[in-house]
mmCIF file of C-alpha atoms and ligand atoms in Angstrom:
data_model
loop_
_atom_site.group_PDB
_atom_site.id
_atom_site.type_symbol
_atom_site.label_atom_id
_atom_site.label_comp_id
_atom_site.label_asym_id
_atom_site.label_seq_id
_atom_site.Cartn_x
_atom_site.Cartn_y
_atom_site.Cartn_z
ATOM 1 C CA MET A 12 -19.148 -6.758 21.272
ATOM 2 C CA VAL A 13 -15.892 -7.355 19.422
ATOM 3 C CA GLU A 14 -13.960 -4.061 18.613
ATOM 4 C CA ARG A 15 -10.614 -3.986 16.963
ATOM 5 C CA ILE A 16 -8.868 -0.819 16.543
ATOM 6 C CA ALA A 17 -5.378 0.351 15.334
ATOM 7 C CA THR A 18 -3.762 3.709 14.144
ATOM 8 C CA ALA A 19 -0.858 4.063 11.858
ATOM 9 C CA VAL A 20 1.065 6.879 10.312
ATOM 10 C CA GLY A 21 2.249 6.727 6.686
ATOM 11 C CA THR A 22 4.341 9.161 4.487
ATOM 12 C CA PRO A 23 4.447 10.140 0.799
ATOM 13 C CA ASN A 24 7.231 8.855 -1.403
ATOM 14 C CA ILE A 25 8.846 10.642 -4.421
ATOM 15 C CA ALA A 26 9.829 8.507 -7.405
ATOM 16 C CA LEU A 27 13.138 9.198 -8.992
ATOM 17 C CA VAL A 28 12.236 6.614 -11.638
ATOM 18 C CA LYS A 29 8.602 6.872 -12.505
ATOM 19 C CA TYR A 30 5.688 4.457 -12.851
ATOM 20 C CA TRP A 31 3.472 5.533 -15.762
ATOM 21 C CA GLY A 32 1.324 2.871 -17.470
ATOM 22 C CA LYS A 33 -0.093 -0.390 -16.300
ATOM 23 C CA ARG A 34 0.023 -3.882 -17.550
ATOM 24 C CA ASP A 35 -3.167 -4.790 -15.430
ATOM 25 C CA ALA A 36 -5.503 -1.723 -14.471
ATOM 26 C CA SER A 37 -7.611 -3.713 -12.010
ATOM 27 C CA LEU A 38 -4.614 -4.986 -9.950
ATOM 28 C CA ASN A 39 -2.488 -1.798 -10.451
ATOM 29 C CA LEU A 40 0.270 -3.835 -12.054
ATOM 30 C CA PRO A 41 2.899 -1.439 -13.512
ATOM 31 C CA ALA A 42 4.347 -1.651 -17.031
ATOM 32 C CA ASN A 43 7.807 -1.020 -15.535
ATOM 33 C CA SER A 44 9.704 -1.073 -12.182
ATOM 34 C CA SER A 45 10.240 2.193 -10.264
ATOM 35 C CA PHE A 46 12.364 3.667 -7.584
ATOM 36 C CA SER A 47 11.479 6.137 -4.811
ATOM 37 C CA LEU A 48 12.614 7.792 -1.636
ATOM 38 C CA THR A 49 10.082 7.485 1.257
ATOM 39 C CA LEU A 50 9.836 10.960 2.856
ATOM 40 C CA ASP A 51 9.839 11.526 6.572
ATOM 41 C CA GLU A 52 7.030 12.573 8.756
ATOM 42 C CA ASN A 53 7.160 16.312 7.880
ATOM 43 C CA LEU A 54 4.414 15.405 5.561
ATOM 44 C CA ARG A 55 2.192 12.547 6.938
ATOM 45 C CA THR A 56 -1.145 10.808 7.034
ATOM 46 C CA THR A 57 -2.509 9.232 10.283
ATOM 47 C CA THR A 58 -5.263 6.745 9.842
ATOM 48 C CA SER A 59 -7.373 5.042 12.538
ATOM 49 C CA VAL A 60 -9.305 1.860 11.555
ATOM 50 C CA MET A 61 -11.916 0.256 13.799
ATOM 51 C CA PHE A 62 -13.716 -2.906 12.965
ATOM 52 C CA SER A 63 -16.773 -3.436 15.261
ATOM 53 C CA ASP A 64 -19.980 -5.550 15.317
ATOM 54 C CA SER A 65 -21.779 -2.389 16.335
ATOM 55 C CA LEU A 66 -21.214 -0.650 12.970
ATOM 56 C CA ALA A 67 -24.002 -0.936 10.375
ATOM 57 C CA GLU A 68 -21.893 -0.057 7.378
ATOM 58 C CA ASP A 69 -18.245 0.766 6.250
ATOM 59 C CA SER A 70 -17.478 4.444 6.531
ATOM 60 C CA LEU A 71 -14.482 6.692 5.645
ATOM 61 C CA PHE A 72 -13.563 10.124 6.848
ATOM 62 C CA VAL A 73 -10.719 12.072 5.379
ATOM 63 C CA ASP A 74 -9.776 15.244 7.177
ATOM 64 C CA GLY A 75 -13.152 15.224 8.967
ATOM 65 C CA GLU A 76 -15.163 14.920 5.743
ATOM 66 C CA LYS A 77 -17.207 11.768 5.058
ATOM 67 C CA GLN A 78 -16.310 10.117 1.699
ATOM 68 C CA ASP A 79 -18.655 7.788 -0.219
ATOM 69 C CA LEU A 80 -17.115 4.390 -0.207
ATOM 70 C CA ASN A 81 -19.410 3.266 -3.102
ATOM 71 C CA ASP A 82 -18.835 6.267 -5.355
ATOM 72 C CA SER A 83 -17.106 4.765 -8.275
ATOM 73 C CA LYS A 84 -15.835 8.182 -9.379
ATOM 74 C CA ASN A 85 -14.062 8.700 -6.045
ATOM 75 C CA GLU A 86 -11.300 6.310 -6.851
ATOM 76 C CA LYS A 87 -9.287 6.598 -3.512
ATOM 77 C CA SER A 88 -12.363 5.755 -1.422
ATOM 78 C CA ALA A 89 -13.444 2.882 -3.703
ATOM 79 C CA PHE A 90 -9.874 1.559 -3.416
ATOM 80 C CA ALA A 91 -10.013 1.943 0.509
ATOM 81 C CA GLY A 92 -13.140 -0.137 0.457
ATOM 82 C CA LYS A 93 -11.532 -2.739 -1.646
ATOM 83 C CA VAL A 94 -8.436 -3.099 0.529
ATOM 84 C CA VAL A 95 -10.613 -3.178 3.667
ATOM 85 C CA ASN A 96 -12.576 -6.130 1.993
ATOM 86 C CA ILE A 97 -9.384 -7.997 1.151
ATOM 87 C CA LEU A 98 -7.880 -7.730 4.732
ATOM 88 C CA ARG A 99 -11.254 -8.700 6.299
ATOM 89 C CA ASP A 100 -11.442 -11.766 4.150
ATOM 90 C CA MET A 101 -7.836 -12.699 5.127
ATOM 91 C CA ALA A 102 -8.815 -12.388 8.826
ATOM 92 C CA GLY A 103 -12.045 -14.067 8.428
ATOM 93 C CA VAL A 104 -13.806 -11.117 10.056
ATOM 94 C CA ARG A 105 -17.228 -9.861 8.958
ATOM 95 C CA SER A 106 -17.610 -6.572 11.006
ATOM 96 C CA LYS A 107 -17.761 -3.224 9.402
ATOM 97 C CA ALA A 108 -15.184 -0.766 9.384
ATOM 98 C CA LEU A 109 -14.755 2.885 10.486
ATOM 99 C CA ILE A 110 -11.782 4.575 8.883
ATOM 100 C CA ALA A 111 -10.703 8.001 9.964
ATOM 101 C CA SER A 112 -7.695 9.737 8.300
ATOM 102 C CA ARG A 113 -5.910 13.068 8.603
ATOM 103 C CA ASN A 114 -3.141 14.630 6.546
ATOM 104 C CA THR A 115 -0.699 17.222 7.896
ATOM 105 C CA PHE A 116 -0.108 18.528 4.290
ATOM 106 C CA PRO A 117 -1.204 22.051 3.976
ATOM 107 C CA LYS A 118 -4.426 21.996 1.950
ATOM 108 C CA SER A 119 -3.074 24.415 -0.506
ATOM 109 C CA ALA A 120 0.123 22.370 -1.215
ATOM 110 C CA GLY A 121 -1.296 20.338 -4.061
ATOM 111 C CA PHE A 122 0.713 17.117 -3.261
ATOM 112 C CA ALA A 123 -1.100 13.867 -3.388
ATOM 113 C CA SER A 124 -1.874 12.025 -0.224
ATOM 114 C CA SER A 125 -2.749 8.651 -1.759
ATOM 115 C CA ALA A 126 0.498 7.025 -1.242
ATOM 116 C CA SER A 127 0.787 8.199 2.453
ATOM 117 C CA GLY A 128 -2.833 7.390 2.923
ATOM 118 C CA GLY A 129 -2.683 3.945 1.323
ATOM 119 C CA ALA A 130 0.307 2.897 3.329
ATOM 120 C CA ALA A 131 -1.239 4.174 6.634
ATOM 121 C CA LEU A 132 -4.459 2.374 5.764
ATOM 122 C CA ALA A 133 -2.938 -0.960 4.998
ATOM 123 C CA VAL A 134 -0.775 -0.846 8.112
ATOM 124 C CA ALA A 135 -3.716 0.252 10.434
ATOM 125 C CA ALA A 136 -6.399 -2.191 9.061
ATOM 126 C CA SER A 137 -3.999 -5.200 9.050
ATOM 127 C CA GLY A 138 -2.887 -4.089 12.604
ATOM 128 C CA ALA A 139 -6.372 -3.817 13.869
ATOM 129 C CA LEU A 140 -7.341 -7.345 12.424
ATOM 130 C CA GLY A 141 -4.147 -8.833 14.070
ATOM 131 C CA LEU A 142 -2.753 -9.955 10.635
ATOM 132 C CA ASN A 143 0.971 -10.268 11.016
ATOM 133 C CA LEU A 144 1.860 -9.249 7.485
ATOM 134 C CA ASP A 145 5.456 -8.640 6.351
ATOM 135 C CA THR A 146 6.354 -5.649 4.283
ATOM 136 C CA ARG A 147 6.235 -7.447 0.938
ATOM 137 C CA HIS A 148 2.761 -8.670 1.546
ATOM 138 C CA LEU A 149 1.576 -5.170 2.833
ATOM 139 C CA SER A 150 2.926 -3.544 -0.222
ATOM 140 C CA VAL A 151 0.982 -5.876 -2.538
ATOM 141 C CA ILE A 152 -2.088 -4.923 -0.602
ATOM 142 C CA ALA A 153 -1.448 -1.090 -0.661
ATOM 143 C CA ARG A 154 -0.592 -1.327 -4.271
ATOM 144 C CA GLN A 155 -4.336 -1.858 -4.938
ATOM 145 C CA ILE A 156 -5.122 1.495 -3.384
ATOM 146 C CA SER A 157 -2.767 3.451 -5.602
ATOM 147 C CA GLY A 158 0.150 1.849 -7.399
ATOM 148 C CA SER A 159 2.585 4.308 -5.873
ATOM 149 C CA ALA A 160 1.183 3.594 -2.448
ATOM 150 C CA CYS A 161 3.062 0.189 -2.389
ATOM 151 C CA ARG A 162 6.417 2.092 -2.201
ATOM 152 C CA SER A 163 5.276 4.020 0.886
ATOM 153 C CA VAL A 164 4.971 0.731 2.776
ATOM 154 C CA CYS A 165 8.831 0.615 2.784
ATOM 155 C CA GLY A 166 11.281 3.020 4.454
ATOM 156 C CA GLY A 167 14.357 4.680 2.863
ATOM 157 C CA PHE A 168 15.526 3.811 -0.687
ATOM 158 C CA VAL A 169 12.711 1.650 -2.406
ATOM 159 C CA VAL A 170 12.393 -0.392 -5.527
ATOM 160 C CA TRP A 171 9.032 -1.427 -6.753
ATOM 161 C CA HIS A 172 9.576 -4.554 -8.818
ATOM 162 C CA ALA A 173 7.128 -4.583 -11.796
ATOM 163 C CA GLY A 174 6.902 -8.484 -11.527
ATOM 164 C CA GLU A 175 5.610 -10.687 -14.334
ATOM 165 C CA LYS A 176 3.012 -12.919 -12.866
ATOM 166 C CA ASP A 177 -0.729 -12.199 -13.813
ATOM 167 C CA ASP A 178 -2.037 -12.417 -10.114
ATOM 168 C CA GLY A 179 0.478 -9.546 -9.172
ATOM 169 C CA SER A 180 2.069 -11.637 -6.317
ATOM 170 C CA ASP A 181 5.523 -10.631 -7.613
ATOM 171 C CA SER A 182 4.877 -6.969 -8.133
ATOM 172 C CA TYR A 183 5.966 -5.616 -4.697
ATOM 173 C CA ALA A 184 8.060 -2.886 -3.188
ATOM 174 C CA GLU A 185 11.405 -3.494 -1.326
ATOM 175 C CA SER A 186 13.791 -1.252 0.613
ATOM 176 C CA ILE A 187 17.343 -1.491 -0.761
ATOM 177 C CA ALA A 188 18.766 0.910 1.980
ATOM 178 C CA PRO A 189 17.230 2.409 5.157
ATOM 179 C CA ALA A 190 16.866 6.125 5.583
ATOM 180 C CA SER A 191 19.902 6.162 7.831
ATOM 181 C CA TYR A 192 22.077 4.897 4.927
ATOM 182 C CA TRP A 193 22.285 8.475 3.307
ATOM 183 C CA PRO A 194 20.504 10.878 5.553
ATOM 184 C CA GLU A 195 22.004 13.876 3.783
ATOM 185 C CA VAL A 196 19.462 13.386 0.948
ATOM 186 C CA ILE A 197 16.518 15.701 1.117
ATOM 187 C CA ASP A 198 13.474 16.793 -0.893
ATOM 188 C CA ILE A 199 12.611 20.400 -1.375
ATOM 189 C CA MET A 200 9.142 20.705 -2.761
ATOM 190 C CA ALA A 201 8.188 23.876 -4.613
ATOM 191 C CA MET A 202 4.488 24.336 -4.574
ATOM 192 C CA ILE A 203 3.319 25.714 -7.964
ATOM 193 C CA SER A 204 -0.298 24.922 -7.948
ATOM 194 C CA SER A 205 -2.962 23.093 -6.076
ATOM 195 C CA THR A 206 -5.681 23.152 -8.700
ATOM 196 C CA LYS A 207 -7.130 19.646 -9.464
ATOM 197 C CA LYS A 208 -5.440 18.083 -12.399
ATOM 198 C CA LYS A 209 -7.495 17.840 -15.587
ATOM 199 C CA VAL A 210 -6.387 14.271 -16.280
ATOM 200 C CA SER A 211 -6.195 12.077 -13.237
ATOM 201 C CA SER A 212 -3.204 9.658 -12.978
ATOM 202 C CA SER A 213 -5.665 6.547 -13.700
ATOM 203 C CA GLN A 214 -6.827 8.197 -16.869
ATOM 204 C CA GLY A 215 -3.142 9.062 -17.944
ATOM 205 C CA HIS A 216 -1.914 5.454 -17.064
ATOM 206 C CA ALA A 217 -4.482 4.157 -19.612
ATOM 207 C CA LEU A 218 -4.229 6.853 -22.286
ATOM 208 C CA THR A 219 -0.527 7.140 -22.797
ATOM 209 C CA PRO A 220 0.295 3.332 -23.586
ATOM 210 C CA LYS A 221 -2.655 3.307 -26.041
ATOM 211 C CA THR A 222 -1.883 6.403 -27.817
ATOM 212 C CA SER A 223 1.738 7.397 -27.643
ATOM 213 C CA ASP A 224 4.354 5.953 -30.213
ATOM 214 C CA LEU A 225 7.141 7.130 -27.947
ATOM 215 C CA TYR A 226 5.767 5.205 -25.032
ATOM 216 C CA LYS A 227 6.927 1.936 -26.814
ATOM 217 C CA ALA A 228 10.574 2.635 -25.590
ATOM 218 C CA ARG A 229 9.462 3.837 -22.117
ATOM 219 C CA PRO A 230 9.231 0.668 -20.028
ATOM 220 C CA ALA A 231 12.718 -0.426 -21.135
ATOM 221 C CA THR A 232 14.119 2.890 -20.532
ATOM 222 C CA ALA A 233 12.624 2.983 -17.095
ATOM 223 C CA GLU A 234 14.080 -0.414 -16.218
ATOM 224 C CA GLU A 235 17.445 0.733 -17.288
ATOM 225 C CA HIS A 236 17.050 3.914 -15.138
ATOM 226 C CA VAL A 237 16.211 1.783 -12.125
ATOM 227 C CA ARG A 238 19.529 -0.169 -12.586
ATOM 228 C CA MET A 239 21.306 3.018 -12.956
ATOM 229 C CA VAL A 240 19.968 4.706 -9.877
ATOM 230 C CA VAL A 241 20.301 1.709 -7.709
ATOM 231 C CA ASP A 242 24.052 1.557 -8.705
ATOM 232 C CA ALA A 243 24.469 5.414 -8.070
ATOM 233 C CA ILE A 244 22.787 5.045 -4.631
ATOM 234 C CA ALA A 245 25.074 2.069 -3.773
ATOM 235 C CA LYS A 246 28.165 4.300 -4.787
ATOM 236 C CA LYS A 247 26.591 7.428 -3.048
ATOM 237 C CA ASP A 248 27.331 9.156 -6.409
ATOM 238 C CA PHE A 249 24.947 12.187 -6.112
ATOM 239 C CA GLY A 250 25.792 13.519 -9.572
ATOM 240 C CA ALA A 251 24.788 10.114 -11.136
ATOM 241 C CA VAL A 252 21.539 10.031 -8.959
ATOM 242 C CA ALA A 253 20.660 13.577 -10.131
ATOM 243 C CA GLU A 254 21.345 12.927 -13.777
ATOM 244 C CA VAL A 255 18.997 9.800 -13.927
ATOM 245 C CA THR A 256 16.415 11.510 -11.834
ATOM 246 C CA MET A 257 16.079 14.479 -14.130
ATOM 247 C CA LYS A 258 16.131 12.279 -17.326
ATOM 248 C CA ASP A 259 13.404 9.921 -16.002
ATOM 249 C CA SER A 260 11.105 12.804 -15.200
ATOM 250 C CA ASN A 261 11.728 14.410 -18.641
ATOM 251 C CA SER A 262 11.112 10.861 -20.292
ATOM 252 C CA MET A 263 7.760 10.501 -18.506
ATOM 253 C CA HIS A 264 6.672 13.928 -19.324
ATOM 254 C CA ALA A 265 7.644 13.419 -22.956
ATOM 255 C CA VAL A 266 5.393 10.411 -23.252
ATOM 256 C CA MET A 267 2.569 12.223 -21.521
ATOM 257 C CA LEU A 268 2.854 14.956 -24.155
ATOM 258 C CA ASP A 269 2.958 12.381 -26.866
ATOM 259 C CA SER A 270 -0.264 11.099 -25.790
ATOM 260 C CA PHE A 271 -3.326 11.930 -27.764
ATOM 261 C CA PRO A 272 -5.023 14.191 -26.627
ATOM 262 C CA PRO A 273 -1.762 15.381 -25.036
ATOM 263 C CA ILE A 274 -1.382 15.302 -21.275
ATOM 264 C CA ILE A 275 0.366 18.344 -20.027
ATOM 265 C CA TYR A 276 1.073 18.754 -16.401
ATOM 266 C CA LEU A 277 4.032 21.053 -16.345
ATOM 267 C CA ASN A 278 3.354 24.892 -16.636
ATOM 268 C CA ASP A 279 5.679 27.880 -17.120
ATOM 269 C CA ALA A 280 6.585 27.999 -13.463
ATOM 270 C CA SER A 281 7.494 24.232 -13.660
ATOM 271 C CA ARG A 282 9.737 25.031 -16.838
ATOM 272 C CA ALA A 283 11.338 27.933 -15.029
ATOM 273 C CA VAL A 284 12.294 25.551 -12.166
ATOM 274 C CA ILE A 285 13.921 23.091 -14.814
ATOM 275 C CA TYR A 286 15.910 25.838 -16.397
ATOM 276 C CA ALA A 287 17.064 27.291 -12.928
ATOM 277 C CA ILE A 288 18.184 23.868 -11.645
ATOM 278 C CA HIS A 289 20.210 23.312 -14.858
ATOM 279 C CA GLU A 290 21.831 26.672 -14.494
ATOM 280 C CA LEU A 291 22.654 26.141 -10.800
ATOM 281 C CA ASN A 292 24.286 22.747 -11.584
ATOM 282 C CA GLU A 293 26.232 24.252 -14.423
ATOM 283 C CA SER A 294 27.508 27.101 -12.239
ATOM 284 C CA GLU A 295 28.587 24.570 -9.597
ATOM 285 C CA GLY A 296 30.439 22.413 -12.138
ATOM 286 C CA SER A 297 28.615 19.199 -11.280
ATOM 287 C CA PRO A 298 24.946 18.332 -10.406
ATOM 288 C CA ILE A 299 24.032 19.317 -6.741
ATOM 289 C CA ALA A 300 20.268 19.164 -7.300
ATOM 290 C CA ALA A 301 17.647 17.332 -9.523
ATOM 291 C CA TYR A 302 14.163 18.104 -10.346
ATOM 292 C CA THR A 303 11.450 15.640 -10.684
ATOM 293 C CA PHE A 304 7.650 16.158 -11.355
ATOM 294 C CA ASP A 305 4.761 13.684 -10.845
ATOM 295 C CA ALA A 306 1.361 14.055 -12.451
ATOM 296 C CA GLY A 307 1.204 17.858 -11.730
ATOM 297 C CA PRO A 308 3.099 21.107 -11.919
ATOM 298 C CA ASN A 309 4.789 21.015 -8.435
ATOM 299 C CA ALA A 310 8.527 20.477 -8.361
ATOM 300 C CA HIS A 311 10.446 18.049 -6.135
ATOM 301 C CA ILE A 312 14.131 19.061 -5.926
ATOM 302 C CA ILE A 313 16.303 16.251 -4.604
ATOM 303 C CA THR A 314 19.471 17.553 -3.108
ATOM 304 C CA LEU A 315 21.881 17.104 -0.215
ATOM 305 C CA LYS A 316 21.493 18.974 3.143
ATOM 306 C CA GLN A 317 24.758 20.961 2.527
ATOM 307 C CA HIS A 318 23.125 22.486 -0.629
ATOM 308 C CA LYS A 319 19.802 23.382 0.842
ATOM 309 C CA ASP A 320 20.341 27.155 1.246
ATOM 310 C CA LYS A 321 21.495 27.474 -2.317
ATOM 311 C CA VAL A 322 18.551 25.558 -3.795
ATOM 312 C CA ILE A 323 16.054 27.358 -1.675
ATOM 313 C CA SER A 324 17.332 30.770 -2.869
ATOM 314 C CA THR A 325 17.154 29.452 -6.527
ATOM 315 C CA LEU A 326 13.596 28.433 -6.116
ATOM 316 C CA ARG A 327 12.492 31.453 -4.126
ATOM 317 C CA GLU A 328 12.895 33.553 -7.254
ATOM 318 C CA ILE A 329 10.197 31.394 -8.931
ATOM 319 C CA VAL A 330 7.752 30.325 -6.111
ATOM 320 C CA GLY A 331 8.430 32.761 -3.202
ATOM 321 C CA ASP A 332 8.287 30.929 0.123
ATOM 322 C CA ASN A 333 5.919 28.201 -1.002
ATOM 323 C CA MET A 334 8.252 25.445 -0.327
ATOM 324 C CA LEU A 335 8.335 22.399 2.093
ATOM 325 C CA VAL A 336 11.438 20.364 2.942
ATOM 326 C CA ALA A 337 11.428 16.643 3.976
ATOM 327 C CA GLY A 338 14.218 14.188 4.598
ATOM 328 C CA ILE A 339 14.172 10.497 4.024
ATOM 329 C CA GLY A 340 11.837 8.493 6.416
ATOM 330 C CA ASP A 341 11.584 4.985 7.747
ATOM 331 C CA GLY A 342 8.179 4.148 6.458
ATOM 332 C CA PRO A 343 4.843 3.655 8.094
ATOM 333 C CA ARG A 344 4.506 2.651 11.787
ATOM 334 C CA LEU A 345 1.725 1.793 14.173
ATOM 335 C CA LEU A 346 0.745 4.450 16.820
ATOM 336 C CA GLY A 347 -0.340 3.956 20.442
ATOM 337 C CA GLU A 348 -3.939 4.183 21.560
ATOM 338 C CA ASN A 349 -3.534 7.790 22.725
ATOM 339 C CA GLU A 350 -2.999 8.920 19.138
ATOM 340 C CA SER A 351 -6.062 7.256 17.767
ATOM 341 C CA LEU A 352 -8.686 9.388 15.768
ATOM 342 C CA ILE A 353 -11.399 7.013 17.017
ATOM 343 C CA ARG A 354 -12.415 7.188 20.553
ATOM 344 C CA ASP A 355 -15.286 5.460 22.416
ATOM 345 C CA GLY A 356 -16.455 3.983 19.201
ATOM 346 C CA ALA A 357 -16.707 7.331 17.331
ATOM 347 C CA ARG A 358 -14.214 9.370 15.208
ATOM 348 C CA LEU A 359 -12.699 12.451 16.973
HETATM 349 O O1 PMV B 427 -0.053 5.817 -7.989
HETATM 350 P P1 PMV B 427 -0.714 6.631 -8.995
HETATM 351 O O2 PMV B 427 -1.797 5.690 -9.807
HETATM 352 O O3 PMV B 427 -1.473 7.887 -8.484
HETATM 353 O O4 PMV B 427 0.330 6.942 -10.153
HETATM 354 C C1 PMV B 427 1.402 7.906 -9.797
HETATM 355 C C2 PMV B 427 2.321 7.993 -10.940
HETATM 356 C C3 PMV B 427 3.425 9.107 -10.750
HETATM 357 O O5 PMV B 427 3.324 9.855 -9.520
HETATM 358 C C4 PMV B 427 3.220 10.205 -11.852
HETATM 359 C C5 PMV B 427 4.687 8.473 -10.883
HETATM 360 C C6 PMV B 427 5.278 7.643 -9.665
HETATM 361 O O6 PMV B 427 5.904 6.612 -9.921
HETATM 362 O O7 PMV B 427 4.932 8.032 -8.512
#
């Protein structure tokens, strides 16, 4: 019996310049480039993948719960099945796969795990199959699980190039600097709500370009923001990083609101965070912190370690102690056999 198994850990990323809108939905090709920070292992997904002749079907367990790989409504598991198929074809392997995945995120946190999970799955599955794929290739594969997952394949400061080709081969993520380049940068996450969003990101990616007039300007604005943030990172100019980060989050949420029917992810607490950060920056005389929000109300505050206490006490007035802090991380890595979630042919 041939059994191939590998385990990898992946971490989330937070986009400072956002991806919203696709030029191709089936390949997850974005309308614009984006820029993110890959977070460290304070929040992580561990995924083990086993390919074995003894398995009768593909199966996926997330946090101990069996997922239906053929349920078209469960996007993430459908994508997981797709990625396993792509890699299996590349390796010329026919055996079925057992995938077991665990997140360390608190269940109540309301932070998406698709990026860390997608990166961990791509690395673990390709590792198990002995495919020696470089980061660019891995990011093209992870992109097909969830667009933003392709950025979590890289460590540190990451650009996802939108690309132009129809086959998506030039739409990949690339690290422009490792985590060690600017280790003072941190992300303080303020947990505002964990309720499931009414509009999934896939629905939103489709609705906004179709219905928002403001969206027409968004791809060019985002490309300009990517150039600005890359330049600011090169100069370690935190004030400029902070300004473009806040403007880009506001720009994405503006086109969301301009969609029809409108997509509204921010709530009163999110808005209170926005006002509080502007007040803090004003009282400091220059920006020491930046807010950014994904497809939900939870705030990510990007700041430098020396300002951590000030930012935390500002946020505490709004969210109490519901905060998580992460630094910048090095991206996914393969783990040893003793950390596998699958032992003796079965998941633990
Ligand atoms: O990767 P998806 O399809 O879940 O889209 C995520 C989009 C945002 O998180 C809102 C922005 C981004 O660039 O991460």
